[in-house]
Short mmCIF file of C-alpha atoms and ligand atoms in Angstrom, two decimals:
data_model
loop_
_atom_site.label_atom_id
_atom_site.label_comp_id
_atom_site.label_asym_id
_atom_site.label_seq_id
_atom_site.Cartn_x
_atom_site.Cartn_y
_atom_site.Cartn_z
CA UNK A 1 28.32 21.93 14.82
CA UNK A 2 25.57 21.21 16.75
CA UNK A 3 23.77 18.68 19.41
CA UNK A 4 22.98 15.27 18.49
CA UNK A 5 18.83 14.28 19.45
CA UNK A 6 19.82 11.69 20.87
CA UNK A 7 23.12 11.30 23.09
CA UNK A 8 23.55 15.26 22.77
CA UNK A 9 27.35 14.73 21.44
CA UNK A 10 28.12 17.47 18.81
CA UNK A 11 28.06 16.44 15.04
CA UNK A 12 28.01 18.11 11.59
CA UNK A 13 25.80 15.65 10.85
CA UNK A 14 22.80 17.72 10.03
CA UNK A 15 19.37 16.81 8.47
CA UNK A 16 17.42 20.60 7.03
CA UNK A 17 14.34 18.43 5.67
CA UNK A 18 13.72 16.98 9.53
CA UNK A 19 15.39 19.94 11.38
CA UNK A 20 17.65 16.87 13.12
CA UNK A 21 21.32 16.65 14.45
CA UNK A 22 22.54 13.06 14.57
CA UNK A 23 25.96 12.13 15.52
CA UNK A 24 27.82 9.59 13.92
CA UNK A 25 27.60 6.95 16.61
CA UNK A 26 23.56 7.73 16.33
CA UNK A 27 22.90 7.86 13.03
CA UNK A 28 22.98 3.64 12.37
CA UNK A 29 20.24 2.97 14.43
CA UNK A 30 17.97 6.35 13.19
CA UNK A 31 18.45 5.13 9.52
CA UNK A 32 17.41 1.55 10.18
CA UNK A 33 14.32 2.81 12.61
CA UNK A 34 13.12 5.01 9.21
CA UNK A 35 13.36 2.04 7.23
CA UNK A 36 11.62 -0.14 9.62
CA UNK A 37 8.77 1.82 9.63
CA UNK A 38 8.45 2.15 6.26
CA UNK A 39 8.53 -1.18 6.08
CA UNK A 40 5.92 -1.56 8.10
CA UNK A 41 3.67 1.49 7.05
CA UNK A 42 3.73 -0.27 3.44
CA UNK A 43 3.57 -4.32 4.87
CA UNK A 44 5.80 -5.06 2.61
CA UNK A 45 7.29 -8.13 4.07
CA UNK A 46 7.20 -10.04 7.34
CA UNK A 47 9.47 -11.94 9.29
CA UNK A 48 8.96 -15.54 7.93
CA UNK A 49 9.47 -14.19 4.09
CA UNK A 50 12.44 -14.52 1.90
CA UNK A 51 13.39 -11.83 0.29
CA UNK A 52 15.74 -12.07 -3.08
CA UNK A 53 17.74 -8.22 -3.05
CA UNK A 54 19.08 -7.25 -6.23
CA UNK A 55 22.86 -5.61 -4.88
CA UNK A 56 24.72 -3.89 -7.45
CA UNK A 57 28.02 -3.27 -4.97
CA UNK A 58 26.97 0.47 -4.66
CA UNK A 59 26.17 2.06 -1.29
CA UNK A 60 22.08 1.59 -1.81
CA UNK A 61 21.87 -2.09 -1.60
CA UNK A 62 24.68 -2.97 0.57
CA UNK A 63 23.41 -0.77 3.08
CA UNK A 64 19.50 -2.00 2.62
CA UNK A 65 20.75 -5.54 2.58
CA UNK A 66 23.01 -4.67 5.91
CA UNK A 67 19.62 -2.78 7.35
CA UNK A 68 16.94 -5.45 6.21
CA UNK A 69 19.93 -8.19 8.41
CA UNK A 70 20.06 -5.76 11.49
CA UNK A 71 16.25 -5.53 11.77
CA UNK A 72 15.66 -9.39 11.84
CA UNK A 73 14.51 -10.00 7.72
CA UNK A 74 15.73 -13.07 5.89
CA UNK A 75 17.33 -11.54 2.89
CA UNK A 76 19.71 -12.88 0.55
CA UNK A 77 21.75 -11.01 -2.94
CA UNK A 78 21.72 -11.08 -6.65
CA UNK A 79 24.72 -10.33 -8.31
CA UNK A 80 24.30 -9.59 -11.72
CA UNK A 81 27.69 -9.65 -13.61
CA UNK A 82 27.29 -7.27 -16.02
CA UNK A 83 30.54 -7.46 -17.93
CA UNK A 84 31.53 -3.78 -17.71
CA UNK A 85 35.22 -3.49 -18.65
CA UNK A 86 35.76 0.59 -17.99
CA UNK A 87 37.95 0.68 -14.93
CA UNK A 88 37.45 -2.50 -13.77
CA UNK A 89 33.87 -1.65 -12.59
CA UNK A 90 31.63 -5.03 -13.10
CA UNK A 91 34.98 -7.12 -10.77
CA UNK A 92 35.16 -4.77 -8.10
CA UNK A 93 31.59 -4.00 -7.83
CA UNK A 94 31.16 -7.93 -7.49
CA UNK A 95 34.19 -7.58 -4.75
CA UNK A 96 31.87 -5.81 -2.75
CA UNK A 97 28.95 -7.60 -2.74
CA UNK A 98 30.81 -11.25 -1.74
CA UNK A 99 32.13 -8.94 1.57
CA UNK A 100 28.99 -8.19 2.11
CA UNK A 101 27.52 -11.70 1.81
CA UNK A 102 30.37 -12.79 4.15
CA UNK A 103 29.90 -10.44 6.71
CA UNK A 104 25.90 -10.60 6.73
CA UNK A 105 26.75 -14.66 6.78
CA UNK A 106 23.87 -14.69 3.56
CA UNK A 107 23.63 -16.51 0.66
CA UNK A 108 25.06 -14.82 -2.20
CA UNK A 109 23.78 -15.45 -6.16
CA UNK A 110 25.83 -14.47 -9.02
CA UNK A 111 24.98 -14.64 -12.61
CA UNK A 112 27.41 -13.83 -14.93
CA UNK A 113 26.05 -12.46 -17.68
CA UNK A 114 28.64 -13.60 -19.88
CA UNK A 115 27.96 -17.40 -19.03
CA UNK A 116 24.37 -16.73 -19.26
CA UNK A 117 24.03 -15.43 -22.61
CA UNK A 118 27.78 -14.98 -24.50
CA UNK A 119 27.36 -11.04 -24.21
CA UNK A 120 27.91 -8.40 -21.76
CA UNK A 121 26.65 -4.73 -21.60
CA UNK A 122 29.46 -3.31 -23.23
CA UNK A 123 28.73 -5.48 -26.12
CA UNK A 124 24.94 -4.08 -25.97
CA UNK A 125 26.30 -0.31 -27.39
CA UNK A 126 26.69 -2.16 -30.99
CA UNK A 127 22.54 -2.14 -31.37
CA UNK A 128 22.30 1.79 -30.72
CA UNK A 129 20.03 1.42 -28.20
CA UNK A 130 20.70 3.34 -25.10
CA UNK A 131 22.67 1.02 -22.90
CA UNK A 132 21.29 1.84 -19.29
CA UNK A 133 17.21 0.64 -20.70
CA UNK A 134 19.26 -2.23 -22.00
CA UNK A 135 20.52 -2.94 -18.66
CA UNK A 136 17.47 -2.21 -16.47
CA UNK A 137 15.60 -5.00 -18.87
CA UNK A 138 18.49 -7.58 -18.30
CA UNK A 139 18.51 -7.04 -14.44
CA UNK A 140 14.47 -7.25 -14.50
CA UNK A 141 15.02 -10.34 -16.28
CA UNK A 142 17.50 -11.79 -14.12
CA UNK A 143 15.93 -10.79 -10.96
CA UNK A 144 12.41 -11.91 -12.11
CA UNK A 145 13.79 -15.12 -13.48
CA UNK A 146 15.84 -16.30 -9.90
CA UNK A 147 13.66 -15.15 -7.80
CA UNK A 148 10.98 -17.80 -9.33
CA UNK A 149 13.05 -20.43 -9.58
CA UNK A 150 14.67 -20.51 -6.01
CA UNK A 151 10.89 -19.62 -4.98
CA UNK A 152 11.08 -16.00 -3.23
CA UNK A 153 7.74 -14.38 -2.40
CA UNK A 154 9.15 -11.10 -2.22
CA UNK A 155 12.16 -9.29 -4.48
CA UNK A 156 13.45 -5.85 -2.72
CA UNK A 157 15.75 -3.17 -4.54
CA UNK A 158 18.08 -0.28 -3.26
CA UNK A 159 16.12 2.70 -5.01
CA UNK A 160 16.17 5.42 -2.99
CA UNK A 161 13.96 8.71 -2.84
CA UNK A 162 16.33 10.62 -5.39
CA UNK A 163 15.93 7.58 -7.64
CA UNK A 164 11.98 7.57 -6.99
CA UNK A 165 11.68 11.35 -7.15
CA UNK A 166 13.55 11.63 -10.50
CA UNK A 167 11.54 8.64 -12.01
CA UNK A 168 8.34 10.18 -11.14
CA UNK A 169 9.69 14.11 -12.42
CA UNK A 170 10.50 12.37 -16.08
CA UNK A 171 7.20 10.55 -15.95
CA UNK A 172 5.23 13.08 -15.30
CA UNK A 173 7.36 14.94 -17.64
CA UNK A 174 6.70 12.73 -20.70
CA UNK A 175 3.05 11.80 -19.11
CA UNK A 176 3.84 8.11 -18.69
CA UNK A 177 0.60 7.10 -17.40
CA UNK A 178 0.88 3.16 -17.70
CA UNK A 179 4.21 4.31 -15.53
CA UNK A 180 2.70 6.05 -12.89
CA UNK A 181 -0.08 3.38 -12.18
CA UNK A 182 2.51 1.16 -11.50
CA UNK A 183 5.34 3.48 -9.53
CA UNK A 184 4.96 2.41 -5.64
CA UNK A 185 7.17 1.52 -2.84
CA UNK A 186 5.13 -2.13 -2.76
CA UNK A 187 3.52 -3.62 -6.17
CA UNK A 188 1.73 -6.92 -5.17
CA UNK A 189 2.60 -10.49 -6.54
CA UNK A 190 1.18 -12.23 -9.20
CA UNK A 191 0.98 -15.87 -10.10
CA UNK A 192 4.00 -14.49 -12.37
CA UNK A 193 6.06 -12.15 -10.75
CA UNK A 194 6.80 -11.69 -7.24
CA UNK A 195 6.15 -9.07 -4.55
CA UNK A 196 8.04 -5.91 -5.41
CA UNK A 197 9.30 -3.58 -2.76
CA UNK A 198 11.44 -0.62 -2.25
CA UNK A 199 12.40 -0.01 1.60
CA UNK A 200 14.45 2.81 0.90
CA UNK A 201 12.03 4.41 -1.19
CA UNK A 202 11.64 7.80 1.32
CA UNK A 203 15.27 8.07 2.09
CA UNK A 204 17.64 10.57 0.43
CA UNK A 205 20.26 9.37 -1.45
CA UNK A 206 22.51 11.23 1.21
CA UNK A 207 20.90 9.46 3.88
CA UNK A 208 21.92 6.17 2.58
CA UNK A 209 25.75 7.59 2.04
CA UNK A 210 26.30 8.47 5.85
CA UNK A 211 24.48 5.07 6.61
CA UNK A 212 26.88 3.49 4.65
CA UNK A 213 29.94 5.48 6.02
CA UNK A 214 28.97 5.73 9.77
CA UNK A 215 28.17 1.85 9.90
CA UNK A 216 31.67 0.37 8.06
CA UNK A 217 30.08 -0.49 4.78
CA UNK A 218 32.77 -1.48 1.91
CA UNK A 219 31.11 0.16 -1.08
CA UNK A 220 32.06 0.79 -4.93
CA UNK A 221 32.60 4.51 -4.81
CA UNK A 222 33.47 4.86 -9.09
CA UNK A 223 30.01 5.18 -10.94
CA UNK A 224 29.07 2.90 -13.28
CA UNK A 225 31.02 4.11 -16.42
CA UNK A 226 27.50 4.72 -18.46
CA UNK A 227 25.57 6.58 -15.74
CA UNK A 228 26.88 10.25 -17.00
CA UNK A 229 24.62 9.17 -19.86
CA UNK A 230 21.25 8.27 -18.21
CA UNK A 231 18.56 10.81 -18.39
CA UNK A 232 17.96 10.35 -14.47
CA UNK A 233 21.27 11.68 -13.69
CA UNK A 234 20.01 15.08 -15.52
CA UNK A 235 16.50 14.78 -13.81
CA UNK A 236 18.40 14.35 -10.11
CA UNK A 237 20.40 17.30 -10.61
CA UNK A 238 17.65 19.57 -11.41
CA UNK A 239 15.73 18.27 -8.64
CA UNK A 240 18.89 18.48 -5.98
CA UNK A 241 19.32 22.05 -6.96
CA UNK A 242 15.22 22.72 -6.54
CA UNK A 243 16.12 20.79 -2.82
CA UNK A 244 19.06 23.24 -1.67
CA UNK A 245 16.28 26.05 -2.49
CA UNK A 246 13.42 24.28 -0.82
CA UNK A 247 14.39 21.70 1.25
CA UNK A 248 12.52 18.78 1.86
CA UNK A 249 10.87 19.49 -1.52
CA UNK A 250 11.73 16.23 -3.18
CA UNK A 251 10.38 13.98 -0.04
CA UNK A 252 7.25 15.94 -0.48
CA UNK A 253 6.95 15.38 -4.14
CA UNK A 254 6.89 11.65 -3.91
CA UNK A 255 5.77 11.46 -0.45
CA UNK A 256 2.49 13.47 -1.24
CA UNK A 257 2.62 11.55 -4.56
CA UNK A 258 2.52 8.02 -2.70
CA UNK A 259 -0.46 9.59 -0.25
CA UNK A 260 -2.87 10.29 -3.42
CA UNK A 261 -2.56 6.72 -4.82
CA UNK A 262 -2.86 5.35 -1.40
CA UNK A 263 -6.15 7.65 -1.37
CA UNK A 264 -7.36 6.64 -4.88
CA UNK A 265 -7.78 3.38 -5.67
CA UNK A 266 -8.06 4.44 -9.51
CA UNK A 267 -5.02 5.63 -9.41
CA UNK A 268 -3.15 2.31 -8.12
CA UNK A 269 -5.19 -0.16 -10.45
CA UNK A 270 -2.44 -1.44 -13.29
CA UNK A 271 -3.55 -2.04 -17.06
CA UNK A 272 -4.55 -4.94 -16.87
CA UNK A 273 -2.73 -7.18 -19.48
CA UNK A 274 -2.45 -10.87 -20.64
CA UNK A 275 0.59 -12.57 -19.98
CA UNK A 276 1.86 -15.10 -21.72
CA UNK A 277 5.17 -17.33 -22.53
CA UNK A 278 7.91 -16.03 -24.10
CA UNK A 279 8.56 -18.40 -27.34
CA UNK A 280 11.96 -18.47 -26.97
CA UNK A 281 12.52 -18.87 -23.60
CA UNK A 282 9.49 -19.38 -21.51
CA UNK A 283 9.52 -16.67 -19.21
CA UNK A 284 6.52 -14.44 -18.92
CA UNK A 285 5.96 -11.60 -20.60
CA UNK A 286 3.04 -9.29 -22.45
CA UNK A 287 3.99 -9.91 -26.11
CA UNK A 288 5.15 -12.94 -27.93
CA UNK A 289 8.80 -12.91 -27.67
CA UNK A 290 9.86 -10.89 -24.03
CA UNK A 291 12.12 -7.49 -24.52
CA UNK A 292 15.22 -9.40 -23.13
CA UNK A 293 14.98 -12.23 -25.71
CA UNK A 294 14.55 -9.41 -28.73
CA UNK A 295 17.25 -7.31 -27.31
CA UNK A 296 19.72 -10.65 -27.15
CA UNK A 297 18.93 -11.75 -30.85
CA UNK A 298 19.86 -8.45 -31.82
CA UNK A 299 23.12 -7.78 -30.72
CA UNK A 300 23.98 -12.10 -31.73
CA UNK A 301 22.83 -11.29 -35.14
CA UNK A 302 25.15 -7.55 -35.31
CA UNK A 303 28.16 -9.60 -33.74
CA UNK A 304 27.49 -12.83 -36.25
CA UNK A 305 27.89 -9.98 -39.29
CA UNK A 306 30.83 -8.38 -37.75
CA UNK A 307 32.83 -12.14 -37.43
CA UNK A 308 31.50 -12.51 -41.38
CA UNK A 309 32.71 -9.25 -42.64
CA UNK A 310 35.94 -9.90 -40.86
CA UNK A 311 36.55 -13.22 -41.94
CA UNK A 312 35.77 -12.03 -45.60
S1 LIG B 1 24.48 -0.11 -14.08
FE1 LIG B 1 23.24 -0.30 -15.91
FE2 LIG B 1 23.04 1.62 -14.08
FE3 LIG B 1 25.32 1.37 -15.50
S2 LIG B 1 24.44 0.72 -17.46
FE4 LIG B 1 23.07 2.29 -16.69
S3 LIG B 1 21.52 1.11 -15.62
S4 LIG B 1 24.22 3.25 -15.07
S5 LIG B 1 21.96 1.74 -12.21
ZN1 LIG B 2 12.32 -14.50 -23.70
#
């Protein structure tokens, strides 16, 4: 046990990449101060914006969501309803979130993705494609798509610095380079897409946990039932077990990371590409008909041959 920095209480609460004690009564207000200032560091939002938050029912963006409330933001949710049977996991995540929207006293959107388009992510394991790149293109949809049409200049995620850290090991692993132009805690607007930001970008995944806990957040504490799958799972544990060794190691991989874009302007200036319609359903994209649209047709077209080879 030791001293907390700031009402000198004692706590096992205790932080080896700062060298900081913080009690549990403490740690609240530290963990929104952090974010706060990266907010402002980055000027990703102000005051008078809206921000859309994509909340998934997991500890990340209910606690941003409660954080981005406490500090004065206007922020409201995005439920996507993913239609994930396994354990329940798509009805109690969405549990979650409506607490949250009632206790933050925020409007709360919810797209089923069952209403939306007849399928669900379960169904999108038929095509063979790997069902988490399915699901980050449906919720970039989604989130793209509402955020236009109820006019929000800015959309904010939960991604934390394990999440940023293990994107930016497997892209530099694989040398994604159109990737790593574009991975930054803020990515401006566009006549076409809104404001990206990521206010929890350079806080540990742990950090957000005690948040959560020490500040009476109602979170979904299964994992999604695909996530054992995802290659970022393997790319976090290699790069938690580097950060028992070394610790801080992972804040100063992405942290120095952030610092030589900020530095370079080459090094922050996106491809630029045309964007145009998509045929089928108007939203905007880089090729004729957008990923989502593609991805949708396919796994219609697999379930229209199943229902014929049954009914044969
Ligand atoms: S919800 Fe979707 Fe995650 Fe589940 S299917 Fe994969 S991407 S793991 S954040
Ligand atoms: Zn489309």
């Amino acid at each position: 046990m030791r001293k907390c920095k700031f009402c000198s209480a004692m706590t096992g609460i205790y932080m080896r990449e700062h060298h900081l004690a913080v009690c549990k009564n403490c740690f609240p207000k530290w963990f929104e101060g952090r974010v706060a200032e990266t907010i402002e560091r980055y000027k990703m939002f102000k005051k008078d914006e809206r921000i859309l938050l994509g909340v998934s029912g997991g500890k990340d963006s209910l606690a941003l969501w409660q954080v981005l409330i406490r500090l004065g933001y206007q922020a409201d949710g995005l439920y996507l309803s993913l239609g994930i049977k396994n354990d329940n996991y798509s009805l109690d995540s969405k549990e979650k979130c409506i607490k949250m929207k009632e206790k933050l006293g925020r409007e709360l959107y919810i797209v089923d993705l069952k209403n939306e388009i007849e399928i669900s992510i379960d169904d999108a394991r038929s095509i063979h494609l790997k069902t988490c790149s399915i699901c980050g293109t449906v919720k970039r949809y989604f989130l793209n798509k509402i955020t236009r049409e109820k006019a929000y200049p800015v959309i904010a995620t939960g991604h934390n610095l394990d999440d940023e850290a293990a994107t930016l090991f497997g892209n530099l692993l694989r040398w994604e380079e159109s990737y790593l132009r574009r991975q930054y805690p803020v990515i401006s607007g566009t006549n076409f897409f809104a404001r990206k930001v990521k206010p929890l970008a350079f806080m540990y995944e742990r950090q957000c946990a005690i948040y959560a806990l020490t500040s009476g957040i109602d979170y979904i504490r299964t994992e999604c039932p695909y996530s054992s799958k995802a290659t970022s799972i393997s790319y976090k544990e290699n790069l938690n077990q580097l950060e028992n060794r070394h610790e801080g190691i992972m804040k100063f991989f992405y942290t120095n990371f952030t610092n030589a874009k900020k530095k370079d302007n080459a090094m922050m200036k996106a491809e630029e590409v045309e964007i145009v319609s998509c045929q089928i359903c108007g939203e905007p994209t880089t090729v004729a008909v957008c990923r989502f649209c593609r991805i949708k047709e396919k796994i219609m077209n697999k379930k229209k041959n199943e229902t014929e080879k049954r009914e044969k």
